[in-house]
Tab-separated table of C-alpha atoms in Angstrom:
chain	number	residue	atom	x	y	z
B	1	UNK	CA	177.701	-86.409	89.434
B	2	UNK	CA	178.866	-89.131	86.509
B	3	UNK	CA	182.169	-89.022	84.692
B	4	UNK	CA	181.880	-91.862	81.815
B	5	UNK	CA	184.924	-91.063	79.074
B	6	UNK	CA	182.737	-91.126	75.912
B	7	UNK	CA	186.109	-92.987	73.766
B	8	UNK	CA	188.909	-94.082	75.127
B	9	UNK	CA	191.537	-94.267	72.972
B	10	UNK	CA	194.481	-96.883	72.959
B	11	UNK	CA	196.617	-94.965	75.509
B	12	UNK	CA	193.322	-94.695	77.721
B	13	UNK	CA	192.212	-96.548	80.679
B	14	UNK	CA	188.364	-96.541	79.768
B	15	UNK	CA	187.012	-95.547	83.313
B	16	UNK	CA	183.225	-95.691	84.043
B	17	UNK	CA	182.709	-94.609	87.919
B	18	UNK	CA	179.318	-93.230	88.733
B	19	UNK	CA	178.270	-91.877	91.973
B	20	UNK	CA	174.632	-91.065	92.678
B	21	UNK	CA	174.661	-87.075	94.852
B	22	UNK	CA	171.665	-87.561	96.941
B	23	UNK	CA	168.813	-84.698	96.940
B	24	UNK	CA	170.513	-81.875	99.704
B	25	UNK	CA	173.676	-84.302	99.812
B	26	UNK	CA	177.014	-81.948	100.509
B	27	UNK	CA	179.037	-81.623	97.433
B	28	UNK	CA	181.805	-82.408	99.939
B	29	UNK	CA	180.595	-85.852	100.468
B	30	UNK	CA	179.825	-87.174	97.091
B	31	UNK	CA	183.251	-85.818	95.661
B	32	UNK	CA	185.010	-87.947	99.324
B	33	UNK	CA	182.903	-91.220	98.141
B	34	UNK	CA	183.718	-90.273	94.289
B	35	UNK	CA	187.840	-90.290	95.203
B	36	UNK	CA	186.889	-93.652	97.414
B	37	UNK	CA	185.499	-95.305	94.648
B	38	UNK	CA	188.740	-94.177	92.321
B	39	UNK	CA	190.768	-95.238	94.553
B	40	UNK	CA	188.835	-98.723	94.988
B	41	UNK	CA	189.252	-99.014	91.094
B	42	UNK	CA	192.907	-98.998	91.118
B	43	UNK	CA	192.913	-96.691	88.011
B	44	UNK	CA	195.519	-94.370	89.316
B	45	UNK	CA	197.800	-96.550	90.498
B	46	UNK	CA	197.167	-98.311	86.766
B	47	UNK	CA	198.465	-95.679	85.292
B	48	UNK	CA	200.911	-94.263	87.705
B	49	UNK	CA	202.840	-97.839	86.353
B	50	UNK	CA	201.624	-97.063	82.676
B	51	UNK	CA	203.869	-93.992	83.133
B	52	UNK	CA	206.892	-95.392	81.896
B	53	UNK	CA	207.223	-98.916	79.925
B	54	UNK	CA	207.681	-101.700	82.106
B	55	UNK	CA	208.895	-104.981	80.859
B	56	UNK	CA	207.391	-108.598	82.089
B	57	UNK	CA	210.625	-109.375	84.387
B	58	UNK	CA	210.022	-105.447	85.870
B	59	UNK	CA	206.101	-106.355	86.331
B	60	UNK	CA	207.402	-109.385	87.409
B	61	UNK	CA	209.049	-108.041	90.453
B	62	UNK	CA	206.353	-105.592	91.116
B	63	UNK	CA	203.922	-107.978	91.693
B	64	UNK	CA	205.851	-109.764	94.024
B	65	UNK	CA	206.801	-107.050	95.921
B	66	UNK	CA	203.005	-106.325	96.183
B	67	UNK	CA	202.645	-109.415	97.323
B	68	UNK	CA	205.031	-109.483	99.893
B	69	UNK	CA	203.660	-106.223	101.042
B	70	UNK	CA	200.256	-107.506	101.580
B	71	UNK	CA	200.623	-110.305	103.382
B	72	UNK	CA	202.766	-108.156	105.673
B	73	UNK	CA	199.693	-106.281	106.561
B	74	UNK	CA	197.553	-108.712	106.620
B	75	UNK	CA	200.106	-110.377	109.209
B	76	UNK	CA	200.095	-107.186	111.636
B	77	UNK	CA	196.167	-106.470	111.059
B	78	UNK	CA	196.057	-110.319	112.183
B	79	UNK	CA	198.146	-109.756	115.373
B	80	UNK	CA	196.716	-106.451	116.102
B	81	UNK	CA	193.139	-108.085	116.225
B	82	UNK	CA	194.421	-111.334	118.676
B	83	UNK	CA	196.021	-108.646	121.093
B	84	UNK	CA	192.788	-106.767	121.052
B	85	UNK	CA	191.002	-109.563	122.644
């Protein structure tokens, strides 16, 4: 199971995610490791923020936020690991 776009045109993302279905693999599986590897991509959420036009102070802030967001989790993964042992 491949999906390659053949052109992507200027309002494209040009997406190339291949996943190899094994010989008796489950259809179920390769389409769960197909939407892992989409998701890995950060395509969608590429476009989810291509939706609408988004200035550089707007992206800006975004990014930030992101930012903030991650090290957040990164802070309680962090604890939850030292209170583990």
């Amino acid at each position: 199971f491949c999906y390659t776009p053949t052109a992507p045109s200027a309002t494209e993302l040009g997406v190339s995610i291949k996943i190899d279905v094994g010989e008796g693999e489950p259809i179920e599986s390769a389409l769960r490791r197909f939407k892992r590897e989409v998701n890995k991509s950060g395509h969608l959420m590429e476009l989810r923020h291509r939706r609408y036009f988004e200035n550089s102070q707007e992206k800006k802030k975004r990014k930030v936020k992101e930012g903030r967001m991650r090290k957040r989790l990164e802070r309680m993964q962090r604890r939850r690991m030292n209170n583990r042992t």
